[in-house]
Amino acid sequence: MKVPAERLDQIAHRFAELEARMASGQLEGDEFVQASRDYAELEPVAKVAAEVQAMRAELVDLEDMLADPEMKAMAEEEIAALKERLPETERQLAVAMLPKDSADARPAMLEIRAGTGGDEAALFAGDLYRMYERFAAEQGWKIEPVSMSASEVGGFKEVVANVTGTGVFAKLKFESGVHRVQRVPETESGGRIHTSAATVAVLPEPDEVDVQIDPTDLKIDVYRASGAGGQHVNTTDSAVRITHLPTGTVVTCQDGRSQHKNREKAMQVLRARLYEAQREATQGAEAEARKAMVGSGDRSERIRTYNFPQGRVTDHRIGLTLQKLPQIIAGPGLTELIDALIAEDEAKRLAALSE
């Protein structure tokens, strides 16, 4: 996809303007924050645009040199090399210019729930959580549990965690859906392979100003926590259940000893769920287009199978199978899968733009 020269000039001009404003020292408060965001967003685009401009200008100069018999051979060689590199650089520019999801730079709320498969599903939910924990560490992110409901055999019936860092939602958003596992459970004496599942939901975390919640729309219940957690947790009314009456959304949190902390965490999860509902409602055609690309991100969609006996992981949306299950479930190997999903999404969005 070739970007017109006029558009390259516009990018260069806009970036120069932003640089001058940032260097002026006259910006303060919200104006400085907005200019900083605009600069950070435009800088990678401007860098590749400048590279494309330089390569195109060099190509023109080299073509002029073809008229000189002494320079013709060298010019032809350099023209061939430049024409080989230019299309990829122009593709990189087109990708950089694709409309960004406004939530890409946000932290995320990661929710994992055991699905079909009983105890084995809970164990698999635990495996997935640890996979994301190690992947987050590789990325330099911080992952902090918000709510956990442990299974009696290990793993989790449900776990909710907050993931913060650079580009969290952009990298994790395609993880939403049904993750299926095929393996022999530890409790299976006959060696039969069982199929179980867990659901993953990745929600962009909003700022408080993004989601206005009327306190009168909330029903807040406090009760005694259940399960493991120590004597204090189980003997005081520290658990919190918040119901958002207009939408029927229910959030519970009972992990902390403090009712105040549990309420704070529950509100954090509630804001994320309401924000995602708002995004889905307002995106309309954009959301439909995304469903046709890498997937809807809906937790009801089966997206991936982890086959332990064969040591393979298959992502059903892009038809990719990797014989690297140990590396992927360990965390670092997940990078290859996520990069492939992002690349496929970019390719399909570019194709849609050029139609």
Coordinates of C-alpha atoms in Angstrom, one line a residue:
M1 CA 0.0 0.0 0.0
K2 CA 1.8 3.1 -1.3
V3 CA 1.3 6.3 0.8
P4 CA 1.0 9.5 -1.4
A5 CA 3.8 12.0 -1.2
E6 CA 1.4 14.7 0.0
R7 CA 0.5 12.6 3.0
L8 CA 4.1 12.1 3.9
D9 CA 4.6 15.9 3.7
Q10 CA 1.6 16.4 6.1
I11 CA 3.1 13.9 8.6
A12 CA 6.5 15.6 8.5
H13 CA 4.9 19.0 8.9
R14 CA 2.7 17.9 11.8
F15 CA 5.6 16.3 13.6
A16 CA 7.8 19.3 13.2
E17 CA 5.0 21.5 14.7
L18 CA 4.7 19.1 17.7
E19 CA 8.5 19.1 18.2
A20 CA 8.5 22.9 18.2
R21 CA 5.7 23.1 20.7
M22 CA 7.3 20.6 23.0
A23 CA 10.6 22.4 22.9
S24 CA 9.0 25.8 23.4
G25 CA 8.6 25.3 27.2
Q26 CA 5.3 27.2 27.0
L27 CA 3.0 24.2 27.5
E28 CA 1.6 23.4 30.9
G29 CA -0.9 21.1 32.6
D30 CA -3.4 19.4 30.3
E31 CA -2.0 21.1 27.2
F32 CA 1.4 19.6 27.9
V33 CA -0.1 16.1 28.6
Q34 CA -2.1 16.2 25.4
A35 CA 0.9 17.3 23.3
S36 CA 3.1 14.6 24.9
R37 CA 0.5 11.9 23.9
D38 CA 0.2 13.3 20.4
Y39 CA 4.0 13.3 20.1
A40 CA 4.4 9.8 21.3
E41 CA 1.7 8.6 18.9
L42 CA 3.1 10.4 15.9
E43 CA 6.8 9.8 16.5
P44 CA 7.0 6.2 15.1
V45 CA 4.8 7.1 12.1
A46 CA 7.0 10.2 11.4
K47 CA 10.2 8.1 11.7
V48 CA 9.1 5.6 9.1
A49 CA 7.6 8.3 6.9
A50 CA 10.9 10.1 6.8
E51 CA 12.6 6.9 5.9
V52 CA 10.2 6.3 3.0
Q53 CA 10.7 9.9 1.8
A54 CA 14.5 9.5 1.9
M55 CA 14.3 6.3 -0.1
R56 CA 12.0 7.7 -2.7
A57 CA 14.3 10.8 -3.1
E58 CA 17.3 8.5 -3.4
L59 CA 15.6 6.5 -6.1
V60 CA 14.9 9.6 -8.2
D61 CA 18.6 10.7 -7.8
L62 CA 19.8 7.2 -8.9
E63 CA 17.5 7.1 -11.9
D64 CA 19.0 10.5 -13.0
M65 CA 22.4 8.9 -12.8
L66 CA 21.4 6.3 -15.4
A67 CA 22.1 8.8 -18.1
D68 CA 25.8 8.9 -17.2
P69 CA 27.6 5.9 -18.8
E70 CA 30.2 5.8 -16.1
M71 CA 27.6 5.7 -13.3
K72 CA 25.0 3.6 -15.0
A73 CA 26.2 0.1 -13.7
M74 CA 26.5 1.3 -10.1
A75 CA 23.1 3.2 -10.3
E76 CA 21.4 0.1 -11.7
E77 CA 22.7 -2.1 -8.8
E78 CA 21.7 0.4 -6.1
I79 CA 18.3 0.9 -7.8
A80 CA 17.6 -2.8 -7.7
A81 CA 18.6 -3.0 -4.0
L82 CA 16.5 0.0 -3.1
K83 CA 13.4 -1.2 -5.0
E84 CA 13.7 -4.5 -3.1
R85 CA 13.7 -2.7 0.3
L86 CA 11.2 0.1 -0.4
P87 CA 8.0 -2.0 -0.5
E88 CA 8.6 -3.5 2.9
T89 CA 9.3 0.0 4.4
E90 CA 6.2 1.3 2.7
R91 CA 4.2 -1.6 4.3
Q92 CA 5.7 -0.7 7.7
L93 CA 4.5 2.9 7.2
A94 CA 1.0 1.8 6.2
V95 CA 0.8 -0.4 9.3
A96 CA 2.0 2.5 11.5
M97 CA -0.7 4.7 10.0
L98 CA -3.6 2.2 10.7
P99 CA -6.2 3.6 13.0
K100 CA -5.3 2.7 16.6
D101 CA -7.7 1.2 19.1
S102 CA -8.0 4.0 21.7
A103 CA -7.6 1.3 24.4
D104 CA -4.4 -0.2 23.2
A105 CA -2.1 1.8 25.5
R106 CA -4.3 1.1 28.6
P107 CA -3.7 -1.4 31.4
A108 CA -6.0 -4.4 31.4
M109 CA -8.2 -6.5 33.6
L110 CA -7.5 -10.2 33.1
E111 CA -10.3 -12.6 34.0
I112 CA -9.9 -16.4 33.9
R113 CA -12.7 -18.8 34.7
A114 CA -12.7 -22.6 34.8
G115 CA -15.2 -23.9 32.2
T116 CA -16.2 -27.4 31.3
G117 CA -14.2 -30.2 32.8
G118 CA -14.6 -30.0 36.5
D119 CA -11.4 -30.1 38.6
E120 CA -9.2 -30.4 35.5
A121 CA -10.7 -27.1 34.2
A122 CA -9.8 -25.4 37.4
L123 CA -6.2 -26.8 37.2
F124 CA -6.0 -25.5 33.6
A125 CA -7.3 -22.1 34.7
G126 CA -4.4 -22.0 37.1
D127 CA -1.9 -23.0 34.4
L128 CA -3.2 -20.2 32.2
Y129 CA -2.9 -17.6 35.0
R130 CA 0.7 -18.7 35.7
M131 CA 1.4 -18.5 31.9
Y132 CA 0.2 -14.9 31.8
E133 CA 2.1 -14.1 35.0
R134 CA 5.4 -15.2 33.4
F135 CA 4.6 -13.5 30.1
A136 CA 3.9 -10.3 32.0
A137 CA 7.3 -10.6 33.7
E138 CA 9.0 -11.0 30.4
Q139 CA 7.3 -7.8 29.1
G140 CA 8.3 -5.9 32.2
W141 CA 4.6 -5.6 33.3
K142 CA 3.2 -5.8 36.8
I143 CA 0.3 -8.3 37.4
E144 CA -1.6 -8.0 40.6
P145 CA -4.4 -10.3 41.7
V146 CA -7.7 -8.5 42.4
S147 CA -9.9 -11.5 43.2
M148 CA -9.2 -15.2 43.4
S149 CA -11.5 -18.2 44.0
A150 CA -9.3 -21.2 44.5
S151 CA -10.3 -24.8 43.7
E152 CA -10.1 -27.5 46.4
V153 CA -7.8 -29.5 44.1
G154 CA -5.6 -26.6 43.1
G155 CA -5.9 -24.0 40.4
F156 CA -8.8 -21.6 40.3
K157 CA -12.5 -21.5 39.8
E158 CA -12.0 -17.9 38.9
V159 CA -9.2 -15.4 39.1
V160 CA -9.2 -11.7 38.2
A161 CA -6.0 -9.7 38.0
N162 CA -4.9 -6.2 37.0
V163 CA -2.1 -6.0 34.5
T164 CA -0.2 -2.7 34.1
G165 CA 2.7 -1.6 31.9
T166 CA 3.4 -0.4 28.3
G167 CA 1.0 -1.6 25.6
V168 CA -0.7 -4.2 27.8
F169 CA -4.2 -4.2 26.1
A170 CA -2.7 -4.0 22.6
K171 CA -0.8 -7.3 23.2
L172 CA -3.4 -9.2 25.3
K173 CA -6.7 -8.2 23.7
F174 CA -6.6 -11.2 21.3
E175 CA -6.4 -13.6 24.3
S176 CA -10.1 -13.3 25.1
G177 CA -12.1 -16.5 24.3
V178 CA -12.3 -20.2 25.2
H179 CA -8.9 -21.9 25.7
R180 CA -9.2 -25.7 25.5
V181 CA -6.8 -28.3 26.9
Q182 CA -6.3 -31.9 26.0
R183 CA -4.3 -34.0 28.4
V184 CA -4.3 -36.9 30.8
P185 CA -5.4 -35.5 34.2
E186 CA -3.4 -36.5 37.3
T187 CA -6.4 -38.1 38.7
E188 CA -7.0 -40.3 35.7
S189 CA -5.7 -43.8 36.4
G190 CA -6.5 -45.2 33.0
G191 CA -4.4 -42.8 31.0
R192 CA -7.3 -41.4 29.0
I193 CA -7.0 -38.0 27.5
H194 CA -9.6 -35.5 28.7
T195 CA -10.7 -32.3 27.1
S196 CA -11.4 -29.3 29.4
A197 CA -11.7 -25.6 29.0
A198 CA -11.3 -22.2 30.6
T199 CA -12.5 -18.8 29.5
V200 CA -10.3 -15.7 29.3
A201 CA -11.5 -12.2 29.1
V202 CA -9.2 -9.2 28.7
L203 CA -10.8 -5.8 29.4
P204 CA -9.2 -2.4 29.0
E205 CA -9.0 -0.7 32.3
P206 CA -10.6 2.8 32.2
D207 CA -9.7 5.9 34.2
E208 CA -12.4 6.9 36.7
V209 CA -13.4 9.8 34.4
D210 CA -14.1 7.4 31.5
V211 CA -16.9 5.7 33.4
Q212 CA -19.3 7.8 35.5
I213 CA -21.1 5.6 38.1
D214 CA -24.0 7.0 40.0
P215 CA -23.7 5.7 43.6
T216 CA -27.5 5.4 43.7
D217 CA -27.2 2.8 40.9
L218 CA -25.2 0.5 43.1
K219 CA -26.4 -2.2 45.6
I220 CA -23.5 -3.1 47.9
D221 CA -23.7 -6.2 50.1
V222 CA -21.0 -7.2 52.7
Y223 CA -20.8 -10.7 54.0
R224 CA -18.4 -13.2 55.6
A225 CA -15.8 -14.5 53.2
S226 CA -15.6 -18.2 52.5
G227 CA -12.8 -20.6 51.7
A228 CA -9.1 -20.3 52.5
G229 CA -7.9 -17.0 53.8
G230 CA -7.2 -17.3 57.5
Q231 CA -9.2 -16.8 60.6
H232 CA -9.6 -13.0 60.2
V233 CA -11.0 -13.3 56.7
N234 CA -13.5 -15.9 57.6
T235 CA -14.8 -14.3 60.8
T236 CA -15.5 -10.7 59.7
D237 CA -17.8 -9.2 57.1
S238 CA -15.0 -8.2 54.8
A239 CA -16.3 -9.7 51.5
V240 CA -18.0 -7.2 49.2
R241 CA -20.6 -7.8 46.4
I242 CA -21.5 -4.9 44.2
T243 CA -24.5 -5.0 41.8
H244 CA -24.8 -2.3 39.2
L245 CA -28.6 -2.1 39.0
P246 CA -29.1 -0.6 35.5
T247 CA -27.1 -3.3 33.8
G248 CA -27.3 -6.2 36.3
T249 CA -23.5 -6.5 36.4
V250 CA -22.4 -8.2 39.6
V251 CA -18.8 -8.1 41.0
T252 CA -17.6 -9.8 44.2
C253 CA -14.3 -9.5 46.0
Q254 CA -13.3 -11.3 49.2
D255 CA -9.6 -11.8 49.1
G256 CA -8.4 -8.8 51.2
R257 CA -8.8 -8.5 55.0
S258 CA -10.2 -5.0 54.6
Q259 CA -13.7 -4.4 53.5
H260 CA -12.6 -1.0 52.2
K261 CA -9.9 -2.6 50.0
N262 CA -12.3 -5.3 48.7
R263 CA -14.8 -2.6 47.8
E264 CA -12.1 -0.6 46.0
K265 CA -11.0 -3.7 44.0
A266 CA -14.6 -4.6 43.2
M267 CA -15.2 -1.1 41.8
Q268 CA -12.1 -1.4 39.7
V269 CA -13.5 -4.5 38.1
L270 CA -16.9 -3.0 37.7
R271 CA -15.6 0.0 35.9
A272 CA -13.6 -2.2 33.5
R273 CA -16.7 -4.3 32.7
L274 CA -18.9 -1.2 32.2
Y275 CA -16.3 0.5 30.0
E276 CA -16.0 -2.6 27.8
A277 CA -19.8 -2.7 27.4
Q278 CA -19.7 1.0 26.4
R279 CA -16.9 0.3 23.9
E280 CA -18.8 -2.5 22.3
A281 CA -21.9 -0.4 22.0
T282 CA -20.2 2.6 20.4
Q283 CA -17.8 0.8 18.1
G284 CA -20.6 -0.6 15.9
A285 CA -19.3 -1.3 12.5
E286 CA -15.7 -1.3 13.7
A287 CA -16.5 -4.2 16.2
E288 CA -18.2 -6.1 13.4
A289 CA -15.1 -5.7 11.2
R290 CA -12.9 -6.9 14.0
K291 CA -14.9 -10.1 14.3
A292 CA -14.2 -10.9 10.7
M293 CA -10.4 -10.4 11.3
V294 CA -8.7 -12.2 14.1
G295 CA -11.8 -12.8 16.2
S296 CA -14.4 -11.0 18.2
G297 CA -12.5 -11.3 21.5
D298 CA -15.8 -12.8 22.9
R299 CA -15.2 -15.2 25.7
S300 CA -17.7 -17.7 24.1
E301 CA -15.5 -18.2 21.0
R302 CA -13.1 -21.2 21.1
I303 CA -9.8 -19.7 20.1
R304 CA -7.0 -22.1 21.1
T305 CA -6.2 -25.7 21.9
Y306 CA -3.3 -26.9 24.1
N307 CA -2.6 -30.5 23.3
F308 CA -0.2 -31.9 25.9
P309 CA 0.3 -35.4 24.5
Q310 CA 1.5 -34.0 21.2
G311 CA 3.2 -31.0 22.6
R312 CA 1.4 -28.6 20.3
V313 CA -0.7 -25.4 20.6
T314 CA -3.1 -24.4 17.8
D315 CA -4.7 -21.0 17.4
H316 CA -7.9 -21.7 15.5
R317 CA -8.5 -18.1 14.3
I318 CA -5.4 -18.0 12.1
G319 CA -4.8 -21.7 11.6
L320 CA -1.4 -21.6 13.4
T321 CA 0.0 -24.7 15.1
L322 CA 3.3 -24.5 17.0
Q323 CA 5.0 -27.6 18.4
K324 CA 6.1 -25.5 21.4
L325 CA 3.6 -26.2 24.1
P326 CA 6.2 -26.3 27.0
Q327 CA 7.6 -22.9 26.0
I328 CA 4.2 -21.3 25.5
I329 CA 2.7 -22.6 28.8
A330 CA 5.9 -21.4 30.5
G331 CA 5.1 -17.9 29.4
P332 CA 7.9 -16.6 27.1
G333 CA 6.8 -18.7 24.1
L334 CA 3.5 -16.9 24.1
T335 CA 5.2 -14.0 22.4
E336 CA 5.4 -15.9 19.0
L337 CA 1.6 -16.6 19.1
I338 CA 0.7 -13.0 20.1
D339 CA 3.0 -11.5 17.4
A340 CA 1.4 -13.8 14.8
L341 CA -2.1 -12.6 15.8
I342 CA -1.1 -9.0 15.7
A343 CA 0.5 -9.4 12.3
E344 CA -2.6 -11.2 10.9
D345 CA -4.8 -8.4 12.2
E346 CA -2.6 -5.8 10.6
A347 CA -2.6 -7.6 7.3
K348 CA -6.3 -8.0 7.1
R349 CA -6.9 -4.3 8.1
L350 CA -4.5 -3.2 5.4
A351 CA -6.3 -5.4 2.8
A352 CA -9.6 -3.9 3.9
L353 CA -8.3 -0.4 3.4
S354 CA -7.0 -1.1 -0.1
E355 CA -10.2 -2.7 -1.3

